[in-house]
Amino acid sequence: MSDKVVITAALTGAATRKEQNPNVPYKKDEFIEEAVKCYENGAAIVHIHARDPETGMPTSNLEIMGGIVNGIRERCPILINLSTAVGVGVPEKERIHHIPEFKPDFASLNTGTMNFALADHKTGEIIFDFVFENKLDMVKKFAKIMLENNVKPECEVYDIGHVHNVLLLQKQKILEEPMHFNFVFGVAGGIRFRMDYLVAFVNSIPAGSTWCVCGVGPNSFQANMAAIVMGGNLRVGLEDNLYISGKELAKGSWEQVAKVADMARMLDRKPATPDEAREILNLPKRD
Ligand code: KMH
Ligand code: ZN
């Protein structure tokens, strides 16, 4: 097992709001400060959904996104992963147009249509009911654009069936090996964290693939700890989890990065630098 662990910080996502945690970034400078602090605390990658600075709504507006991406690139060498989920109801074109424009190191590739709800796991109540559309034809189109632009896809899998979708596309030579997977636990509509499910995920991907784990809400740090033990990579951040412990709000994604970096060190693994992450995850070289 590698003694290095690649930590990704997912700064915003599409759903979390300042009303829930005031440290969710909306403005360009807030994104840049968060990214720099995440880098300083051990993150090698930032995963970004841009926000409209006034409303806080998710957007892939090229001017807004350009300010964030270029601002981060000027301040630190952290690698950049841009979301192609973007936000609820965003049309297909606006989910992908920023990828050829900014050629990030990584882009998320969501691999199956699914329920993507917000639920109260204690009562079972569905708070927000949403179908996340990722028809295979669209996944294929997005993957092709990533391939043409030399951008590595991070295959987002929320259930084992999504791994099988990825394998179908890989047979068509649209996804190059070694592939990279993000195993997402805890979305209402996807799989919840259990050690045996993580083992099943790891056993279902082609040998030589790399993988990362993230968990939504209370699944977050438990899934991360399991990934450290199993030799995988980690993702934390206010996109996935608003808290640092129990019901204590995180001061920023960077505080969660510091926590999992310590967890990794405790188990004799160290956070990878961006250069090491590029090598470990087989990312294309950049100027
Ligand atoms: N919000 C996460 C559970 C993406 O941006 O493409 C999954 C995610 C997907 O980060
Ligand atoms: Zn995301």
mmCIF file of N, CA and C in Angstrom, residues 41-149:
data_model
loop_
_atom_site.group_PDB
_atom_site.id
_atom_site.type_symbol
_atom_site.label_atom_id
_atom_site.label_comp_id
_atom_site.label_asym_id
_atom_site.label_seq_id
_atom_site.Cartn_x
_atom_site.Cartn_y
_atom_site.Cartn_z
ATOM 1 N N ASN A 41 -2.970 22.654 4.520
ATOM 2 C CA ASN A 41 -3.266 21.627 5.525
ATOM 3 C C ASN A 41 -3.174 20.209 4.986
ATOM 4 N N GLY A 42 -2.797 20.048 3.709
ATOM 5 C CA GLY A 42 -2.535 18.691 3.206
ATOM 6 C C GLY A 42 -3.349 18.247 2.002
ATOM 7 N N ALA A 43 -4.230 19.103 1.480
ATOM 8 C CA ALA A 43 -4.991 18.682 0.295
ATOM 9 C C ALA A 43 -4.129 18.841 -0.962
ATOM 10 N N ALA A 44 -4.272 17.900 -1.882
ATOM 11 C CA ALA A 44 -3.556 17.980 -3.162
ATOM 12 C C ALA A 44 -4.495 18.412 -4.287
ATOM 13 N N ILE A 45 -5.808 18.296 -4.048
ATOM 14 C CA ILE A 45 -6.806 18.586 -5.096
ATOM 15 C C ILE A 45 -7.962 19.371 -4.471
ATOM 16 N N VAL A 46 -8.487 20.347 -5.233
ATOM 17 C CA VAL A 46 -9.775 20.949 -4.832
ATOM 18 C C VAL A 46 -10.821 20.600 -5.885
ATOM 19 N N HIS A 47 -11.996 20.220 -5.417
ATOM 20 C CA HIS A 47 -13.139 19.922 -6.302
ATOM 21 C C HIS A 47 -14.091 21.108 -6.184
ATOM 22 N N ILE A 48 -14.459 21.657 -7.373
ATOM 23 C CA ILE A 48 -15.171 22.939 -7.338
ATOM 24 C C ILE A 48 -16.489 22.926 -8.088
ATOM 25 N N HIS A 49 -17.520 23.447 -7.436
ATOM 26 C CA HIS A 49 -18.753 23.913 -8.060
ATOM 27 C C HIS A 49 -18.745 25.413 -7.785
ATOM 28 N N ALA A 50 -18.732 26.229 -8.846
ATOM 29 C CA ALA A 50 -18.730 27.678 -8.623
ATOM 30 C C ALA A 50 -20.111 28.118 -8.129
ATOM 31 N N ARG A 51 -20.135 29.284 -7.479
ATOM 32 C CA ARG A 51 -21.409 29.858 -7.018
ATOM 33 C C ARG A 51 -21.545 31.287 -7.540
ATOM 34 N N ASP A 52 -22.769 31.694 -7.771
ATOM 35 C CA ASP A 52 -23.029 33.108 -8.049
ATOM 36 C C ASP A 52 -22.703 33.866 -6.753
ATOM 37 N N PRO A 53 -21.812 34.867 -6.818
ATOM 38 C CA PRO A 53 -21.367 35.499 -5.567
ATOM 39 C C PRO A 53 -22.489 36.216 -4.822
ATOM 40 N N GLU A 54 -23.535 36.649 -5.547
ATOM 41 C CA GLU A 54 -24.627 37.385 -4.878
ATOM 42 C C GLU A 54 -25.667 36.444 -4.277
ATOM 43 N N THR A 55 -26.085 35.445 -5.079
ATOM 44 C CA THR A 55 -27.184 34.575 -4.628
ATOM 45 C C THR A 55 -26.692 33.302 -3.956
ATOM 46 N N GLY A 56 -25.439 32.927 -4.237
ATOM 47 C CA GLY A 56 -24.923 31.665 -3.707
ATOM 48 C C GLY A 56 -25.404 30.457 -4.488
ATOM 49 N N MET A 57 -26.106 30.692 -5.593
ATOM 50 C CA MET A 57 -26.614 29.552 -6.375
ATOM 51 C C MET A 57 -25.490 28.971 -7.234
ATOM 52 N N PRO A 58 -25.505 27.631 -7.441
ATOM 53 C CA PRO A 58 -24.454 27.031 -8.271
ATOM 54 C C PRO A 58 -24.528 27.524 -9.711
ATOM 55 N N THR A 59 -23.373 27.688 -10.321
ATOM 56 C CA THR A 59 -23.306 28.189 -11.695
ATOM 57 C C THR A 59 -22.022 27.684 -12.356
ATOM 58 N N SER A 60 -22.065 27.560 -13.691
ATOM 59 C CA SER A 60 -20.809 27.286 -14.406
ATOM 60 C C SER A 60 -20.505 28.452 -15.340
ATOM 61 N N ASN A 61 -21.069 29.626 -15.021
ATOM 62 C CA ASN A 61 -20.770 30.842 -15.787
ATOM 63 C C ASN A 61 -19.245 30.949 -15.943
ATOM 64 N N LEU A 62 -18.818 31.105 -17.209
ATOM 65 C CA LEU A 62 -17.382 30.989 -17.487
ATOM 66 C C LEU A 62 -16.569 32.107 -16.855
ATOM 67 N N GLU A 63 -17.180 33.287 -16.747
ATOM 68 C CA GLU A 63 -16.442 34.398 -16.143
ATOM 69 C C GLU A 63 -16.246 34.161 -14.639
ATOM 70 N N ILE A 64 -17.315 33.719 -14.000
ATOM 71 C CA ILE A 64 -17.228 33.462 -12.550
ATOM 72 C C ILE A 64 -16.241 32.331 -12.293
ATOM 73 N N MET A 65 -16.396 31.263 -13.098
ATOM 74 C CA MET A 65 -15.533 30.104 -12.882
ATOM 75 C C MET A 65 -14.072 30.436 -13.203
ATOM 76 N N GLY A 66 -13.861 31.234 -14.253
ATOM 77 C CA GLY A 66 -12.498 31.613 -14.639
ATOM 78 C C GLY A 66 -11.806 32.378 -13.516
ATOM 79 N N GLY A 67 -12.543 33.270 -12.858
ATOM 80 C CA GLY A 67 -11.969 34.041 -11.754
ATOM 81 C C GLY A 67 -11.496 33.108 -10.643
ATOM 82 N N ILE A 68 -12.306 32.107 -10.352
ATOM 83 C CA ILE A 68 -11.960 31.175 -9.262
ATOM 84 C C ILE A 68 -10.769 30.299 -9.668
ATOM 85 N N VAL A 69 -10.863 29.690 -10.863
ATOM 86 C CA VAL A 69 -9.818 28.746 -11.304
ATOM 87 C C VAL A 69 -8.477 29.471 -11.450
ATOM 88 N N ASN A 70 -8.485 30.611 -12.132
ATOM 89 C CA ASN A 70 -7.215 31.323 -12.350
ATOM 90 C C ASN A 70 -6.671 31.884 -11.039
ATOM 91 N N GLY A 71 -7.569 32.345 -10.172
ATOM 92 C CA GLY A 71 -7.147 32.866 -8.867
ATOM 93 C C GLY A 71 -6.458 31.789 -8.041
ATOM 94 N N ILE A 72 -7.006 30.575 -8.050
ATOM 95 C CA ILE A 72 -6.382 29.476 -7.286
ATOM 96 C C ILE A 72 -5.038 29.124 -7.925
ATOM 97 N N ARG A 73 -5.038 29.047 -9.270
ATOM 98 C CA ARG A 73 -3.773 28.676 -9.954
ATOM 99 C C ARG A 73 -2.660 29.676 -9.668
ATOM 100 N N GLU A 74 -3.018 30.947 -9.492
ATOM 101 C CA GLU A 74 -1.992 31.970 -9.199
ATOM 102 C C GLU A 74 -1.438 31.840 -7.782
ATOM 103 N N ARG A 75 -2.269 31.353 -6.868
ATOM 104 C CA ARG A 75 -1.860 31.365 -5.450
ATOM 105 C C ARG A 75 -1.171 30.082 -4.966
ATOM 106 N N CYS A 76 -1.518 28.924 -5.542
ATOM 107 C CA CYS A 76 -0.894 27.688 -5.046
ATOM 108 C C CYS A 76 -0.991 26.573 -6.087
ATOM 109 N N PRO A 77 -0.144 25.537 -5.928
ATOM 110 C CA PRO A 77 -0.086 24.498 -6.974
ATOM 111 C C PRO A 77 -1.139 23.401 -6.829
ATOM 112 N N ILE A 78 -2.151 23.607 -5.984
ATOM 113 C CA ILE A 78 -3.158 22.557 -5.772
ATOM 114 C C ILE A 78 -3.807 22.194 -7.118
ATOM 115 N N LEU A 79 -4.083 20.910 -7.327
ATOM 116 C CA LEU A 79 -4.701 20.457 -8.577
ATOM 117 C C LEU A 79 -6.192 20.789 -8.550
ATOM 118 N N ILE A 80 -6.754 20.957 -9.749
ATOM 119 C CA ILE A 80 -8.152 21.400 -9.811
ATOM 120 C C ILE A 80 -9.034 20.351 -10.474
ATOM 121 N N ASN A 81 -10.126 20.028 -9.788
ATOM 122 C CA ASN A 81 -11.152 19.101 -10.280
ATOM 123 C C ASN A 81 -12.444 19.906 -10.403
ATOM 124 N N LEU A 82 -12.959 20.052 -11.633
ATOM 125 C CA LEU A 82 -14.212 20.798 -11.810
ATOM 126 C C LEU A 82 -15.379 19.828 -11.924
ATOM 127 N N SER A 83 -16.457 20.180 -11.258
ATOM 128 C CA SER A 83 -17.662 19.337 -11.286
ATOM 129 C C SER A 83 -18.381 19.470 -12.619
ATOM 130 N N THR A 84 -18.898 18.343 -13.140
ATOM 131 C CA THR A 84 -19.826 18.412 -14.268
ATOM 132 C C THR A 84 -21.241 18.044 -13.814
ATOM 133 N N ALA A 85 -21.430 18.024 -12.483
ATOM 134 C CA ALA A 85 -22.803 17.919 -11.964
ATOM 135 C C ALA A 85 -23.362 19.342 -11.903
ATOM 136 N N VAL A 86 -22.510 20.260 -11.497
ATOM 137 C CA VAL A 86 -22.767 21.700 -11.359
ATOM 138 C C VAL A 86 -23.880 21.991 -10.354
ATOM 139 N N GLY A 87 -25.143 21.723 -10.712
ATOM 140 C CA GLY A 87 -26.236 22.017 -9.766
ATOM 141 C C GLY A 87 -27.557 21.524 -10.310
ATOM 142 N N VAL A 88 -28.560 21.569 -9.469
ATOM 143 C CA VAL A 88 -29.891 21.061 -9.816
ATOM 144 C C VAL A 88 -30.456 21.820 -11.024
ATOM 145 N N GLY A 89 -30.909 21.058 -12.027
ATOM 146 C CA GLY A 89 -31.610 21.656 -13.164
ATOM 147 C C GLY A 89 -30.722 22.380 -14.165
ATOM 148 N N VAL A 90 -29.402 22.278 -14.024
ATOM 149 C CA VAL A 90 -28.500 22.955 -14.966
ATOM 150 C C VAL A 90 -28.505 22.174 -16.288
ATOM 151 N N PRO A 91 -28.716 22.874 -17.446
ATOM 152 C CA PRO A 91 -28.788 22.151 -18.717
ATOM 153 C C PRO A 91 -27.463 21.486 -19.087
ATOM 154 N N GLU A 92 -27.583 20.465 -19.928
ATOM 155 C CA GLU A 92 -26.423 19.626 -20.285
ATOM 156 C C GLU A 92 -25.215 20.460 -20.757
ATOM 157 N N LYS A 93 -25.474 21.416 -21.644
ATOM 158 C CA LYS A 93 -24.363 22.203 -22.218
ATOM 159 C C LYS A 93 -23.570 22.913 -21.112
ATOM 160 N N GLU A 94 -24.306 23.431 -20.122
ATOM 161 C CA GLU A 94 -23.631 24.179 -19.039
ATOM 162 C C GLU A 94 -22.998 23.263 -17.993
ATOM 163 N N ARG A 95 -23.233 21.955 -18.151
ATOM 164 C CA ARG A 95 -22.558 21.026 -17.252
ATOM 165 C C ARG A 95 -21.157 20.679 -17.761
ATOM 166 N N ILE A 96 -20.881 20.981 -19.062
ATOM 167 C CA ILE A 96 -19.607 20.527 -19.632
ATOM 168 C C ILE A 96 -18.778 21.653 -20.262
ATOM 169 N N HIS A 97 -19.377 22.821 -20.544
ATOM 170 C CA HIS A 97 -18.656 23.824 -21.361
ATOM 171 C C HIS A 97 -17.392 24.357 -20.686
ATOM 172 N N HIS A 98 -17.308 24.284 -19.365
ATOM 173 C CA HIS A 98 -16.116 24.782 -18.666
ATOM 174 C C HIS A 98 -14.931 23.810 -18.757
ATOM 175 N N ILE A 99 -15.173 22.581 -19.198
ATOM 176 C CA ILE A 99 -14.069 21.600 -19.220
ATOM 177 C C ILE A 99 -13.083 21.918 -20.355
ATOM 178 N N PRO A 100 -13.548 22.056 -21.619
ATOM 179 C CA PRO A 100 -12.591 22.478 -22.661
ATOM 180 C C PRO A 100 -12.038 23.881 -22.406
ATOM 181 N N GLU A 101 -12.824 24.722 -21.751
ATOM 182 C CA GLU A 101 -12.396 26.112 -21.524
ATOM 183 C C GLU A 101 -11.199 26.176 -20.550
ATOM 184 N N PHE A 102 -11.278 25.453 -19.449
ATOM 185 C CA PHE A 102 -10.235 25.594 -18.412
ATOM 186 C C PHE A 102 -9.288 24.398 -18.317
ATOM 187 N N LYS A 103 -9.610 23.315 -19.023
ATOM 188 C CA LYS A 103 -8.774 22.113 -18.993
ATOM 189 C C LYS A 103 -8.227 21.827 -17.585
ATOM 190 N N PRO A 104 -9.127 21.530 -16.650
ATOM 191 C CA PRO A 104 -8.657 21.235 -15.293
ATOM 192 C C PRO A 104 -7.877 19.914 -15.280
ATOM 193 N N ASP A 105 -7.221 19.634 -14.168
ATOM 194 C CA ASP A 105 -6.490 18.367 -14.055
ATOM 195 C C ASP A 105 -7.460 17.201 -14.052
ATOM 196 N N PHE A 106 -8.617 17.413 -13.468
ATOM 197 C CA PHE A 106 -9.624 16.372 -13.271
ATOM 198 C C PHE A 106 -11.001 16.974 -13.535
ATOM 199 N N ALA A 107 -11.957 16.128 -13.936
ATOM 200 C CA ALA A 107 -13.360 16.570 -13.969
ATOM 201 C C ALA A 107 -14.207 15.418 -13.458
ATOM 202 N N SER A 108 -15.259 15.744 -12.739
ATOM 203 C CA SER A 108 -16.129 14.665 -12.251
ATOM 204 C C SER A 108 -16.971 14.153 -13.408
ATOM 205 N N LEU A 109 -17.187 12.833 -13.416
ATOM 206 C CA LEU A 109 -18.037 12.202 -14.440
ATOM 207 C C LEU A 109 -19.045 11.331 -13.692
ATOM 208 N N ASN A 110 -20.291 11.802 -13.637
ATOM 209 C CA ASN A 110 -21.326 11.054 -12.910
ATOM 210 C C ASN A 110 -21.847 9.955 -13.814
ATOM 211 N N THR A 111 -21.962 8.742 -13.276
ATOM 212 C CA THR A 111 -22.045 7.574 -14.159
ATOM 213 C C THR A 111 -23.388 6.846 -14.163
ATOM 214 N N GLY A 112 -24.423 7.449 -13.579
ATOM 215 C CA GLY A 112 -25.733 6.798 -13.646
ATOM 216 C C GLY A 112 -26.841 7.734 -13.204
ATOM 217 N N THR A 113 -28.005 7.591 -13.834
ATOM 218 C CA THR A 113 -29.182 8.344 -13.379
ATOM 219 C C THR A 113 -29.669 7.710 -12.067
ATOM 220 N N MET A 114 -30.045 8.554 -11.134
ATOM 221 C CA MET A 114 -30.399 8.026 -9.807
ATOM 222 C C MET A 114 -31.272 9.008 -9.026
ATOM 223 N N ASN A 115 -31.971 8.496 -8.024
ATOM 224 C CA ASN A 115 -32.562 9.393 -7.029
ATOM 225 C C ASN A 115 -31.414 10.061 -6.289
ATOM 226 N N PHE A 116 -31.523 11.351 -6.074
ATOM 227 C CA PHE A 116 -30.465 12.076 -5.350
ATOM 228 C C PHE A 116 -31.233 12.993 -4.410
ATOM 229 N N ALA A 117 -31.679 12.416 -3.314
ATOM 230 C CA ALA A 117 -32.602 13.146 -2.446
ATOM 231 C C ALA A 117 -31.895 13.634 -1.189
ATOM 232 N N LEU A 118 -32.530 14.566 -0.565
ATOM 233 C CA LEU A 118 -32.090 14.996 0.759
ATOM 234 C C LEU A 118 -33.092 14.368 1.731
ATOM 235 N N ALA A 119 -32.583 13.567 2.649
ATOM 236 C CA ALA A 119 -33.502 12.841 3.529
ATOM 237 C C ALA A 119 -33.067 12.975 4.974
ATOM 238 N N ASP A 120 -34.036 12.881 5.879
ATOM 239 C CA ASP A 120 -33.727 12.774 7.299
ATOM 240 C C ASP A 120 -33.581 11.281 7.587
ATOM 241 N N HIS A 121 -32.325 10.865 7.785
ATOM 242 C CA HIS A 121 -32.094 9.429 7.926
ATOM 243 C C HIS A 121 -32.692 8.863 9.209
ATOM 244 N N LYS A 122 -32.967 9.744 10.200
ATOM 245 C CA LYS A 122 -33.561 9.244 11.456
ATOM 246 C C LYS A 122 -35.031 8.926 11.262
ATOM 247 N N THR A 123 -35.769 9.852 10.595
ATOM 248 C CA THR A 123 -37.219 9.660 10.454
ATOM 249 C C THR A 123 -37.585 9.042 9.111
ATOM 250 N N GLY A 124 -36.660 9.087 8.147
ATOM 251 C CA GLY A 124 -36.949 8.578 6.794
ATOM 252 C C GLY A 124 -37.646 9.620 5.934
ATOM 253 N N GLU A 125 -37.886 10.806 6.488
ATOM 254 C CA GLU A 125 -38.601 11.834 5.720
ATOM 255 C C GLU A 125 -37.734 12.339 4.553
ATOM 256 N N ILE A 126 -38.370 12.463 3.361
ATOM 257 C CA ILE A 126 -37.656 13.001 2.198
ATOM 258 C C ILE A 126 -37.847 14.515 2.202
ATOM 259 N N ILE A 127 -36.744 15.241 2.362
ATOM 260 C CA ILE A 127 -36.821 16.702 2.483
ATOM 261 C C ILE A 127 -36.782 17.345 1.097
ATOM 262 N N PHE A 128 -36.008 16.759 0.191
ATOM 263 C CA PHE A 128 -35.900 17.300 -1.171
ATOM 264 C C PHE A 128 -35.744 16.108 -2.112
ATOM 265 N N ASP A 129 -36.723 15.991 -3.039
ATOM 266 C CA ASP A 129 -36.766 14.812 -3.913
ATOM 267 C C ASP A 129 -36.258 15.226 -5.292
ATOM 268 N N PHE A 130 -35.237 14.561 -5.786
ATOM 269 C CA PHE A 130 -34.618 14.993 -7.047
ATOM 270 C C PHE A 130 -34.062 13.785 -7.790
ATOM 271 N N VAL A 131 -34.305 13.766 -9.103
ATOM 272 C CA VAL A 131 -33.686 12.717 -9.931
ATOM 273 C C VAL A 131 -32.485 13.342 -10.643
ATOM 274 N N PHE A 132 -31.319 12.771 -10.415
ATOM 275 C CA PHE A 132 -30.060 13.255 -10.999
ATOM 276 C C PHE A 132 -29.878 12.515 -12.323
ATOM 277 N N GLU A 133 -30.066 13.258 -13.424
ATOM 278 C CA GLU A 133 -30.061 12.618 -14.751
ATOM 279 C C GLU A 133 -28.664 12.504 -15.316
ATOM 280 N N ASN A 134 -28.266 11.272 -15.574
ATOM 281 C CA ASN A 134 -26.975 11.013 -16.209
ATOM 282 C C ASN A 134 -27.159 9.852 -17.177
ATOM 283 N N LYS A 135 -27.944 10.101 -18.263
ATOM 284 C CA LYS A 135 -28.174 9.037 -19.228
ATOM 285 C C LYS A 135 -26.837 8.627 -19.828
ATOM 286 N N LEU A 136 -26.723 7.353 -20.172
ATOM 287 C CA LEU A 136 -25.419 6.847 -20.615
ATOM 288 C C LEU A 136 -24.912 7.576 -21.854
ATOM 289 N N ASP A 137 -25.848 8.003 -22.686
ATOM 290 C CA ASP A 137 -25.441 8.735 -23.880
ATOM 291 C C ASP A 137 -24.733 10.046 -23.496
ATOM 292 N N MET A 138 -25.257 10.694 -22.465
ATOM 293 C CA MET A 138 -24.651 11.944 -22.007
ATOM 294 C C MET A 138 -23.309 11.670 -21.306
ATOM 295 N N VAL A 139 -23.271 10.613 -20.515
ATOM 296 C CA VAL A 139 -22.015 10.261 -19.825
ATOM 297 C C VAL A 139 -20.922 10.034 -20.881
ATOM 298 N N LYS A 140 -21.336 9.328 -21.960
ATOM 299 C CA LYS A 140 -20.393 9.028 -23.049
ATOM 300 C C LYS A 140 -19.907 10.324 -23.709
ATOM 301 N N LYS A 141 -20.838 11.249 -23.953
ATOM 302 C CA LYS A 141 -20.469 12.532 -24.573
ATOM 303 C C LYS A 141 -19.474 13.295 -23.689
ATOM 304 N N PHE A 142 -19.798 13.355 -22.387
ATOM 305 C CA PHE A 142 -18.919 14.074 -21.450
ATOM 306 C C PHE A 142 -17.529 13.413 -21.415
ATOM 307 N N ALA A 143 -17.513 12.081 -21.368
ATOM 308 C CA ALA A 143 -16.224 11.364 -21.283
ATOM 309 C C ALA A 143 -15.394 11.639 -22.536
ATOM 310 N N LYS A 144 -16.061 11.707 -23.695
ATOM 311 C CA LYS A 144 -15.342 11.961 -24.958
ATOM 312 C C LYS A 144 -14.709 13.345 -24.937
ATOM 313 N N ILE A 145 -15.474 14.329 -24.438
ATOM 314 C CA ILE A 145 -14.941 15.701 -24.370
ATOM 315 C C ILE A 145 -13.728 15.734 -23.431
ATOM 316 N N MET A 146 -13.810 15.014 -22.331
ATOM 317 C CA MET A 146 -12.670 14.964 -21.396
ATOM 318 C C MET A 146 -11.460 14.335 -22.090
ATOM 319 N N LEU A 147 -11.710 13.241 -22.815
ATOM 320 C CA LEU A 147 -10.619 12.550 -23.519
ATOM 321 C C LEU A 147 -9.969 13.483 -24.539
ATOM 322 N N GLU A 148 -10.794 14.175 -25.319
ATOM 323 C CA GLU A 148 -10.263 15.078 -26.361
ATOM 324 C C GLU A 148 -9.463 16.237 -25.755
ATOM 325 N N ASN A 149 -9.794 16.607 -24.521
ATOM 326 C CA ASN A 149 -9.127 17.750 -23.888
ATOM 327 C C ASN A 149 -8.068 17.336 -22.880
#
